[in-house]
Short mmCIF file of C-alpha atoms and ligand atoms in Angstrom, two decimals:
data_model
loop_
_atom_site.label_atom_id
_atom_site.label_comp_id
_atom_site.label_asym_id
_atom_site.label_seq_id
_atom_site.Cartn_x
_atom_site.Cartn_y
_atom_site.Cartn_z
CA MET A 1 8.60 33.50 16.29
CA LYS A 2 5.79 31.93 17.66
CA ASP A 3 5.66 30.10 21.40
CA LYS A 4 3.98 26.95 21.02
CA ILE A 5 3.24 24.43 18.52
CA GLY A 6 -1.20 23.59 18.55
CA ILE A 7 -2.75 19.48 17.54
CA GLY A 8 -5.48 18.27 15.87
CA LEU A 9 -6.47 14.78 17.06
CA ILE A 10 -7.99 12.78 15.21
CA GLY A 11 -8.82 9.14 17.06
CA LEU A 12 -7.89 8.19 20.18
CA GLY A 13 -7.72 4.42 20.01
CA THR A 14 -4.65 3.10 20.75
CA VAL A 15 -1.84 5.17 18.66
CA GLY A 16 -3.49 7.65 19.72
CA SER A 17 -3.79 6.69 23.70
CA GLY A 18 -0.24 6.49 22.69
CA VAL A 19 0.41 9.86 21.35
CA ILE A 20 -1.32 11.97 24.38
CA ASP A 21 0.81 10.13 27.05
CA ILE A 22 4.95 10.51 25.21
CA LEU A 23 3.17 14.23 25.28
CA SER A 24 2.23 14.35 28.38
CA ARG A 25 4.81 12.10 29.73
CA ASN A 26 7.59 14.06 27.99
CA GLY A 27 5.89 17.19 27.53
CA GLU A 28 9.11 18.72 28.94
CA LEU A 29 12.23 16.77 27.00
CA ILE A 30 10.37 17.82 23.96
CA LYS A 31 10.04 21.65 24.38
CA ARG A 32 13.63 21.47 26.28
CA ARG A 33 14.53 19.62 21.86
CA LEU A 34 12.21 21.76 20.53
CA GLY A 35 12.08 25.32 22.06
CA VAL A 36 8.47 25.20 22.94
CA PRO A 37 5.41 22.80 24.05
CA ILE A 38 3.85 21.15 22.01
CA GLU A 39 -0.68 21.81 22.46
CA ILE A 40 -3.64 19.60 21.56
CA LYS A 41 -6.18 22.02 21.39
CA LYS A 42 -9.77 19.99 20.11
CA ILE A 43 -9.40 15.62 19.32
CA LEU A 44 -11.56 13.64 17.52
CA ARG A 45 -13.03 10.63 17.66
CA LYS A 46 -14.99 7.74 16.39
CA ASN A 47 -16.18 6.68 19.09
CA PRO A 48 -17.19 9.26 21.44
CA GLY A 49 -19.60 7.54 24.18
CA LYS A 50 -16.22 5.16 25.40
CA PRO A 51 -14.81 7.14 28.31
CA LEU A 52 -11.36 9.22 27.98
CA PRO A 53 -8.43 8.63 28.74
CA ALA A 54 -6.65 10.14 32.19
CA GLY A 55 -5.69 13.42 31.85
CA VAL A 56 -7.23 14.63 28.61
CA SER A 57 -10.24 16.90 29.27
CA GLY A 58 -13.71 17.08 28.14
CA ASP A 59 -13.55 20.32 26.50
CA LEU A 60 -10.67 19.08 24.73
CA MET A 61 -13.31 17.04 22.39
CA THR A 62 -15.57 17.56 19.07
CA MET A 63 -18.01 16.18 16.57
CA ASP A 64 -17.07 19.04 14.01
CA ILE A 65 -14.26 17.98 12.17
CA LYS A 66 -14.26 21.63 11.08
CA ASP A 67 -12.77 22.15 14.71
CA ILE A 68 -9.81 20.82 13.44
CA THR A 69 -9.48 21.20 10.10
CA GLU A 70 -10.62 25.17 9.57
CA ASN A 71 -9.13 25.29 13.66
CA PRO A 72 -6.36 28.80 13.55
CA THR A 73 -4.87 27.95 16.46
CA VAL A 74 -4.09 23.42 14.90
CA ASP A 75 -0.39 24.21 13.00
CA ILE A 76 -0.94 20.27 12.79
CA VAL A 77 -3.51 17.47 12.39
CA VAL A 78 -2.94 14.47 13.13
CA GLU A 79 -5.08 11.48 11.51
CA VAL A 80 -4.66 8.24 13.75
CA MET A 81 -7.94 6.74 13.17
CA GLY A 82 -7.54 4.94 10.47
CA GLY A 83 -9.62 2.98 7.69
CA LEU A 84 -9.85 4.79 4.48
CA GLU A 85 -12.93 6.99 5.08
CA PRO A 86 -13.46 9.52 6.53
CA ALA A 87 -10.18 9.79 7.37
CA LYS A 88 -8.96 10.49 3.72
CA SER A 89 -11.28 13.13 2.95
CA TYR A 90 -10.43 14.76 6.50
CA ILE A 91 -6.79 14.74 5.65
CA LEU A 92 -7.28 16.86 2.31
CA SER A 93 -9.31 19.09 3.40
CA ALA A 94 -6.25 19.85 6.57
CA ILE A 95 -4.84 20.31 3.39
CA ASN A 96 -6.45 22.75 1.33
CA ASN A 97 -7.34 24.36 4.96
CA GLY A 98 -2.87 24.95 4.86
CA LYS A 99 -2.29 22.69 7.77
CA HIS A 100 0.41 20.44 7.93
CA VAL A 101 -0.61 16.38 8.13
CA VAL A 102 0.80 13.69 10.45
CA THR A 103 -0.73 10.20 10.21
CA ALA A 104 0.55 6.53 10.29
CA ASN A 105 -2.24 5.39 8.12
CA LYS A 106 -0.50 2.65 5.21
CA ALA A 107 -4.30 1.78 3.87
CA LEU A 108 -4.66 4.88 2.58
CA LEU A 109 -0.96 5.15 2.00
CA ALA A 110 -1.37 2.39 0.16
CA LEU A 111 -4.17 2.83 -2.00
CA SER A 112 -4.12 7.20 -2.49
CA GLY A 113 -0.74 7.32 -0.73
CA GLU A 114 -0.18 9.60 -4.29
CA GLU A 115 -3.29 12.14 -4.10
CA LEU A 116 -2.69 13.24 -0.90
CA TYR A 117 1.83 13.43 -1.35
CA HIS A 118 0.58 15.24 -4.47
CA ALA A 119 -1.86 17.46 -1.91
CA ALA A 120 0.81 18.33 -0.43
CA SER A 121 3.47 19.23 -2.53
CA GLY A 122 0.68 21.65 -3.92
CA ARG A 123 -0.26 23.12 -0.79
CA ASN A 124 3.56 23.30 0.39
CA VAL A 125 2.80 22.38 3.61
CA ASP A 126 3.84 18.90 5.20
CA LEU A 127 2.53 15.55 5.36
CA TYR A 128 4.62 12.91 7.65
CA PHE A 129 3.77 8.91 8.29
CA GLU A 130 6.96 7.83 10.22
CA GLY A 131 3.68 5.50 11.92
CA SER A 132 2.58 4.03 9.25
CA VAL A 133 5.08 0.91 8.79
CA CYS A 134 7.39 -1.14 11.52
CA GLY A 135 5.28 0.89 14.46
CA GLY A 136 8.43 2.67 16.52
CA ILE A 137 11.75 2.03 14.12
CA PRO A 138 12.30 5.55 12.14
CA ILE A 139 12.18 3.68 8.88
CA ILE A 140 10.36 6.22 6.84
CA LYS A 141 13.03 9.23 8.35
CA ALA A 142 16.18 6.71 7.38
CA ILE A 143 14.92 5.62 3.15
CA ARG A 144 13.80 9.33 3.19
CA GLU A 145 16.96 11.22 4.44
CA GLY A 146 19.95 8.65 5.83
CA LEU A 147 19.91 7.12 2.91
CA ALA A 148 19.12 9.83 0.32
CA ALA A 149 23.06 9.18 -0.43
CA ASN A 150 22.19 5.40 -2.16
CA ARG A 151 20.80 4.08 -4.76
CA ILE A 152 18.82 1.41 -2.38
CA GLU A 153 19.34 -2.49 -4.18
CA THR A 154 17.49 -4.21 -2.04
CA ILE A 155 14.86 -4.14 1.08
CA TYR A 156 13.47 -7.06 3.40
CA GLY A 157 11.12 -6.64 5.44
CA ILE A 158 9.64 -8.61 8.56
CA VAL A 159 7.21 -5.96 8.47
CA ASN A 160 3.87 -7.32 10.42
CA GLY A 161 4.45 -8.37 13.98
CA THR A 162 1.82 -10.36 14.37
CA SER A 163 2.15 -13.29 11.10
CA ASN A 164 6.17 -13.05 12.72
CA PHE A 165 4.12 -14.05 16.57
CA ILE A 166 2.71 -16.50 14.69
CA LEU A 167 5.74 -18.36 12.55
CA THR A 168 8.02 -18.37 16.03
CA LYS A 169 5.38 -20.37 18.02
CA MET A 170 5.57 -22.30 15.67
CA THR A 171 9.09 -22.69 14.58
CA MET A 172 10.00 -23.01 18.23
CA GLU A 173 6.86 -24.72 19.63
CA GLY A 174 6.14 -26.60 16.95
CA LYS A 175 2.40 -25.42 16.98
CA GLU A 176 -0.45 -25.63 14.14
CA PHE A 177 -0.92 -22.36 12.29
CA GLY A 178 -4.32 -22.26 13.89
CA GLU A 179 -2.80 -22.80 17.35
CA ALA A 180 -0.46 -19.76 17.44
CA LEU A 181 -3.01 -17.66 15.70
CA ARG A 182 -5.36 -18.03 18.67
CA ASP A 183 -1.86 -17.43 20.48
CA ALA A 184 -1.77 -14.19 19.03
CA GLN A 185 -5.35 -13.76 19.70
CA SER A 186 -5.21 -13.96 23.32
CA LEU A 187 -2.22 -11.94 23.40
CA GLY A 188 -4.48 -9.17 21.75
CA TYR A 189 -1.70 -9.06 18.72
CA ALA A 190 -3.81 -9.79 16.58
CA GLU A 191 -7.30 -8.06 15.46
CA ALA A 192 -10.26 -9.94 15.44
CA ASP A 193 -10.73 -10.82 11.95
CA PRO A 194 -6.64 -11.40 11.26
CA THR A 195 -7.02 -11.45 7.63
CA PHE A 196 -5.41 -8.48 7.13
CA ASP A 197 -2.05 -9.48 9.30
CA ILE A 198 -2.63 -13.36 8.12
CA GLU A 199 -2.90 -12.72 4.33
CA GLY A 200 0.05 -10.10 3.43
CA ILE A 201 -2.07 -7.36 2.47
CA ASP A 202 -0.75 -5.30 5.29
CA ALA A 203 2.77 -6.47 4.91
CA ALA A 204 1.80 -4.72 1.39
CA HIS A 205 0.79 -1.68 3.04
CA LYS A 206 3.55 -0.99 4.49
CA LEU A 207 5.75 -2.54 1.52
CA SER A 208 3.91 -0.12 -1.43
CA VAL A 209 4.47 2.63 0.90
CA ILE A 210 8.28 1.95 1.55
CA VAL A 211 9.18 1.45 -2.27
CA ASN A 212 7.19 4.15 -3.45
CA MET A 213 10.37 6.13 -0.65
CA ALA A 214 12.77 4.57 -1.58
CA PHE A 215 13.20 3.91 -5.15
CA GLY A 216 11.35 7.46 -6.65
CA THR A 217 8.37 5.32 -8.35
CA PRO A 218 4.12 5.07 -7.60
CA VAL A 219 2.52 1.82 -6.51
CA ASP A 220 -0.03 0.41 -7.83
CA PHE A 221 -1.33 -1.97 -4.61
CA LYS A 222 -3.10 -4.02 -6.29
CA GLU A 223 0.24 -5.43 -8.72
CA ILE A 224 1.91 -6.69 -5.44
CA TYR A 225 2.07 -10.31 -4.45
CA THR A 226 0.68 -10.95 -2.01
CA GLU A 227 0.32 -14.94 -0.36
CA GLY A 228 0.17 -15.07 3.23
CA ILE A 229 1.20 -17.64 6.23
CA SER A 230 -1.91 -19.57 7.31
CA GLY A 231 -0.94 -22.04 3.90
CA ILE A 232 1.83 -22.38 6.09
CA LEU A 233 2.61 -25.84 7.47
CA PRO A 234 4.46 -27.48 11.01
CA LEU A 235 6.41 -30.24 8.65
CA ASP A 236 7.34 -28.08 6.23
CA ILE A 237 9.29 -25.14 8.68
CA SER A 238 11.13 -28.74 9.97
CA TYR A 239 12.03 -29.26 6.95
CA ALA A 240 13.51 -26.37 5.98
CA LYS A 241 15.47 -26.36 10.17
CA GLU A 242 16.64 -30.03 8.65
CA PHE A 243 18.57 -27.86 5.78
CA ASN A 244 19.14 -24.53 7.79
CA TYR A 245 16.50 -22.80 7.01
CA LYS A 246 14.16 -20.18 8.72
CA ILE A 247 9.85 -19.49 7.03
CA LYS A 248 9.53 -15.85 7.72
CA LEU A 249 6.94 -13.96 5.62
CA LEU A 250 8.41 -11.76 3.89
CA ALA A 251 8.31 -8.02 2.22
CA ILE A 252 10.47 -8.50 -0.03
CA ALA A 253 11.48 -5.30 -2.91
CA LYS A 254 14.41 -5.92 -5.59
CA MET A 255 14.99 -2.75 -7.74
CA LYS A 256 16.12 -4.00 -11.28
CA ASP A 257 16.84 -2.11 -14.32
CA ASP A 258 14.04 -0.79 -15.21
CA SER A 259 11.47 -2.32 -13.28
CA ILE A 260 11.45 -3.82 -10.07
CA GLU A 261 10.76 -6.48 -8.06
CA VAL A 262 7.26 -6.10 -4.98
CA ARG A 263 6.27 -8.69 -3.45
CA VAL A 264 5.16 -10.17 -0.10
CA HIS A 265 5.20 -14.38 0.52
CA PRO A 266 6.13 -16.56 3.43
CA THR A 267 9.75 -17.14 2.42
CA MET A 268 12.80 -19.89 3.47
CA VAL A 269 15.76 -17.22 5.33
CA PRO A 270 18.88 -19.64 5.73
CA ASN A 271 19.46 -19.09 10.01
CA ASN A 272 23.02 -16.91 10.00
CA HIS A 273 20.97 -13.86 7.99
CA LEU A 274 20.39 -11.13 10.54
CA ILE A 275 16.54 -11.17 9.36
CA ALA A 276 16.27 -15.08 10.60
CA THR A 277 16.80 -13.65 14.15
CA VAL A 278 13.94 -11.75 13.96
CA ASP A 279 11.39 -13.71 16.20
CA GLY A 280 7.88 -12.76 18.39
CA ILE A 281 6.85 -9.50 17.09
CA PHE A 282 9.40 -7.52 16.29
CA ASN A 283 9.83 -5.84 13.40
CA ALA A 284 13.15 -5.16 10.98
CA VAL A 285 13.94 -4.33 7.85
CA TYR A 286 17.55 -5.28 6.21
CA ILE A 287 18.19 -2.38 3.14
CA THR A 288 20.68 -2.41 0.85
CA GLY A 289 22.21 0.36 -0.55
CA ASP A 290 25.09 0.67 -3.34
CA ALA A 291 27.01 2.86 -1.50
CA VAL A 292 26.41 2.44 2.20
CA GLY A 293 26.48 -1.43 1.54
CA PRO A 294 23.31 -3.86 3.84
CA THR A 295 21.73 -2.36 6.67
CA LEU A 296 18.65 -3.48 9.11
CA PHE A 297 17.01 -1.38 11.34
CA TYR A 298 15.11 -3.10 14.09
CA GLY A 299 12.06 -2.70 17.06
CA ARG A 300 8.86 -2.74 17.49
CA GLY A 301 6.15 -2.87 14.67
CA ALA A 302 2.96 -2.53 16.77
CA GLY A 303 1.31 -0.69 20.06
CA ASP A 304 0.58 2.57 21.45
CA LEU A 305 3.69 4.14 23.07
CA PRO A 306 6.44 2.23 19.63
CA THR A 307 4.39 3.79 17.44
CA GLY A 308 2.66 6.61 19.22
CA SER A 309 6.91 7.50 19.19
CA ALA A 310 6.47 7.60 15.46
CA VAL A 311 3.46 10.22 15.12
CA VAL A 312 5.45 11.96 17.93
CA GLY A 313 8.95 11.96 16.30
CA ASP A 314 7.25 13.63 12.94
CA ILE A 315 4.94 16.65 15.47
CA ILE A 316 8.29 17.27 16.49
CA ASP A 317 9.84 17.32 11.84
CA VAL A 318 6.44 19.71 11.82
CA ALA A 319 7.41 21.91 14.12
CA ARG A 320 10.86 22.23 13.20
CA ASN A 321 10.09 22.65 10.42
CA ILE A 322 7.03 25.29 11.00
CA LEU A 323 9.41 27.49 14.06
CA ASN A 324 12.64 27.78 10.99
CA GLY A 325 10.57 28.46 8.26
CA GLY A 326 11.65 24.92 6.23
CA CYS A 327 8.20 23.79 5.96
CA GLY A 328 7.56 21.22 2.33
CA ARG A 329 11.62 21.78 2.39
CA ILE A 330 11.10 17.26 1.88
CA PRO A 331 9.06 16.04 -0.46
CA PRO A 332 6.24 13.51 1.03
CA ALA A 333 7.33 11.45 -1.18
CA SER A 334 11.18 11.74 -0.79
CA PHE A 335 12.03 12.43 -4.19
CA LYS A 336 10.98 15.31 -6.39
CA GLU A 337 7.54 15.35 -7.32
CA GLU A 338 8.79 16.23 -10.91
CA ASN A 339 10.61 13.87 -10.55
CA ARG A 340 10.09 10.60 -10.61
CA THR A 341 9.23 7.63 -12.90
CA LEU A 342 6.87 4.44 -12.85
CA LEU A 343 9.16 1.67 -12.38
CA ARG A 344 7.77 -1.67 -13.62
CA ILE A 345 6.47 -4.25 -11.01
CA LEU A 346 7.90 -7.60 -12.31
CA SER A 347 5.25 -9.83 -12.21
CA ILE A 348 5.94 -13.32 -10.32
CA ASP A 349 5.79 -15.29 -12.36
CA GLU A 350 8.87 -13.45 -13.75
CA ILE A 351 11.31 -13.80 -10.39
CA ILE A 352 13.78 -15.78 -10.51
CA SER A 353 13.95 -16.92 -7.17
CA LEU A 354 15.73 -20.64 -5.59
CA TYR A 355 12.74 -23.06 -4.35
CA TYR A 356 11.98 -25.48 -1.90
CA PHE A 357 9.60 -28.47 -2.89
CA ARG A 358 7.60 -30.57 -0.99
CA PHE A 359 6.08 -33.78 -2.88
CA THR A 360 3.72 -35.62 -1.65
CA VAL A 361 4.65 -39.00 -3.47
CA ILE A 362 3.79 -43.05 -3.62
CA ASP A 363 7.19 -45.35 -2.42
CA LYS A 364 8.42 -46.37 -5.55
CA PRO A 365 10.75 -46.89 -7.87
CA GLY A 366 11.61 -44.39 -9.97
CA VAL A 367 9.57 -42.22 -8.97
CA LEU A 368 12.45 -39.65 -8.27
CA SER A 369 13.93 -40.03 -11.59
CA ARG A 370 9.88 -38.70 -13.51
CA ILE A 371 10.14 -35.58 -11.09
CA SER A 372 13.11 -34.83 -11.91
CA GLY A 373 12.85 -35.01 -15.57
CA ILE A 374 9.89 -32.86 -15.59
CA LEU A 375 11.81 -30.54 -13.24
CA GLY A 376 14.65 -31.33 -16.38
CA ALA A 377 12.79 -30.66 -18.28
CA HIS A 378 12.07 -27.41 -17.14
CA ASN A 379 14.98 -25.65 -16.88
CA ILE A 380 14.86 -26.69 -13.24
CA SER A 381 18.23 -28.13 -11.50
CA ILE A 382 17.94 -29.87 -8.74
CA ALA A 383 20.30 -28.80 -5.58
CA SER A 384 19.40 -30.62 -2.70
CA VAL A 385 16.84 -34.27 -2.04
CA ILE A 386 15.65 -35.71 1.52
CA GLN A 387 13.24 -38.70 1.22
CA LYS A 388 12.59 -40.03 4.69
CA GLY A 389 10.52 -42.48 6.07
CA ARG A 390 10.33 -45.77 3.59
CA LYS A 391 6.63 -46.66 2.98
CA GLU A 392 6.41 -49.32 0.20
CA GLY A 393 3.48 -47.96 -1.35
CA GLY A 394 2.49 -45.79 0.79
CA ASN A 395 2.39 -42.03 0.85
CA VAL A 396 6.33 -40.42 1.92
CA PRO A 397 7.20 -36.54 1.60
CA LEU A 398 9.49 -36.11 -0.74
CA VAL A 399 12.04 -32.63 -0.32
CA MET A 400 13.93 -31.03 -2.83
CA MET A 401 16.28 -27.46 -3.09
CA ALA A 402 16.05 -26.14 -6.66
CA HIS A 403 18.87 -23.91 -7.85
CA GLU A 404 17.78 -20.52 -9.33
CA ALA A 405 14.60 -21.28 -11.48
CA ARG A 406 12.10 -18.54 -13.34
CA GLU A 407 8.24 -18.73 -11.84
CA ARG A 408 6.91 -19.21 -15.33
CA ASP A 409 9.06 -22.02 -15.33
CA VAL A 410 8.39 -23.95 -11.53
CA LYS A 411 4.07 -23.59 -12.69
CA SER A 412 4.86 -25.18 -15.47
CA ALA A 413 6.60 -27.92 -14.54
CA LEU A 414 4.31 -28.98 -10.80
CA LYS A 415 1.02 -28.32 -13.20
CA GLU A 416 2.53 -31.21 -14.93
CA ILE A 417 4.47 -33.02 -11.99
CA ASP A 418 0.87 -33.11 -10.56
CA ARG A 419 -1.10 -35.40 -12.62
CA LEU A 420 1.28 -38.49 -12.28
CA PRO A 421 -0.30 -41.22 -10.91
CA VAL A 422 2.13 -41.13 -8.60
CA ILE A 423 1.27 -38.01 -6.68
CA SER A 424 -0.96 -37.52 -4.11
CA GLU A 425 -1.77 -34.85 -3.13
CA LYS A 426 -0.19 -31.12 -4.33
CA THR A 427 3.45 -30.10 -4.11
CA VAL A 428 4.13 -27.89 -1.49
CA MET A 429 6.10 -24.27 -2.91
CA ILE A 430 7.93 -21.79 -1.16
CA ARG A 431 10.27 -18.97 -2.11
CA VAL A 432 13.92 -19.46 -1.09
CA ASP A 433 16.10 -16.18 -0.51
CA GLU A 434 19.62 -15.86 0.64
CA GLY A 435 18.80 -12.07 1.54
CA ARG A 436 21.60 -11.14 -0.61
N1 HSE B 501 -1.45 -5.61 12.90
C1 HSE B 501 0.26 -5.05 12.31
C2 HSE B 501 1.46 -6.02 12.93
C3 HSE B 501 0.33 -3.69 13.45
O1 HSE B 501 0.80 -7.04 13.62
O2 HSE B 501 1.95 -6.22 12.87
C4 HSE B 501 0.11 -1.81 12.90
O3 HSE B 501 0.50 -2.13 11.73
#
């Protein structure tokens, strides 16, 4: 019986420091749960010039990855450096040396997950990645284990805290997008280059990881339709309020017969849906399984301690497997590798959704009937209309909610409508989802 579990840490940024902090503050508690202590054997970091966090001995530091991946005292390699390379090569080298791996690297899993899962299964080592999706929320474990009895039907996620913070500021304080983004940056939520957060790419990375596990299918990241929040205006947020909706950046996946919908975009959700109540930097994932019904997982999706909590939770899981001879018990992608099937991802043109349209029209008689005529000709049925203000001959917003329609038809109709001489700006379209 081993009397300790050794870990090698790759990366000493926000998450790496959180891991060290948790292992130090809760080391005794974790030992009581596990039976043996967890010891950090070596640490490699990208920026060796920076001062070490308190309590970290310089003796632990190395510049040579082999001190981790080929170190006989290291049982689990913990990759929290982020980025694609050299993280991928380091993980593959750890697996090839028979090490178990814990990673929080969502971009790497979204783009190269299949290769890593295959490598880990081939060596019968554990590859755990709770920290890669929604920080401290144990969503991977929930899908892989707690919900394993279910056919997953739908997933609605708020999986990017930065964009949720921005939309919350815009909704509650009426701020413009740019101003709310600057607030997020000054509070340290958004990256200096916030593109991945605000354009939905970070959310798509996370959605790709959970869809893979929930539906047992490899996911080609390029096929995930991704649209961010940078075009959302306070005007549309206030119209959403009038219809009793909130605008959220949702990561959506739906099981269809032999295909799946996988998409990230701003979405109007009813005010009384649980996901609409998730505000600020918080994340939540609302999953419906055929047996369990709807479930909601909520918490902090980023930060040193929340993400550190997920990473250390994985370390404890893998350590238990090592101590009890159970490694490889759970396939990395949840389904047995040979039983996974490639499901087709529907293109965005094929989806059927409810829609919000904001037309900017010249205020004169007959405009509404011309627009509704074109919508009708494309099988789009109007559920309600608002026109506020009166500016004869001037521009006014004309807002409509449409019943379920196919996106391809919506695009064709809007193209035709936007060519009408009475339309003075490109029409705004936002998808609406009742979240069922
Ligand atoms: N940048 C991410 C977010 C956190 O804003 O949620 C790390 O995944």
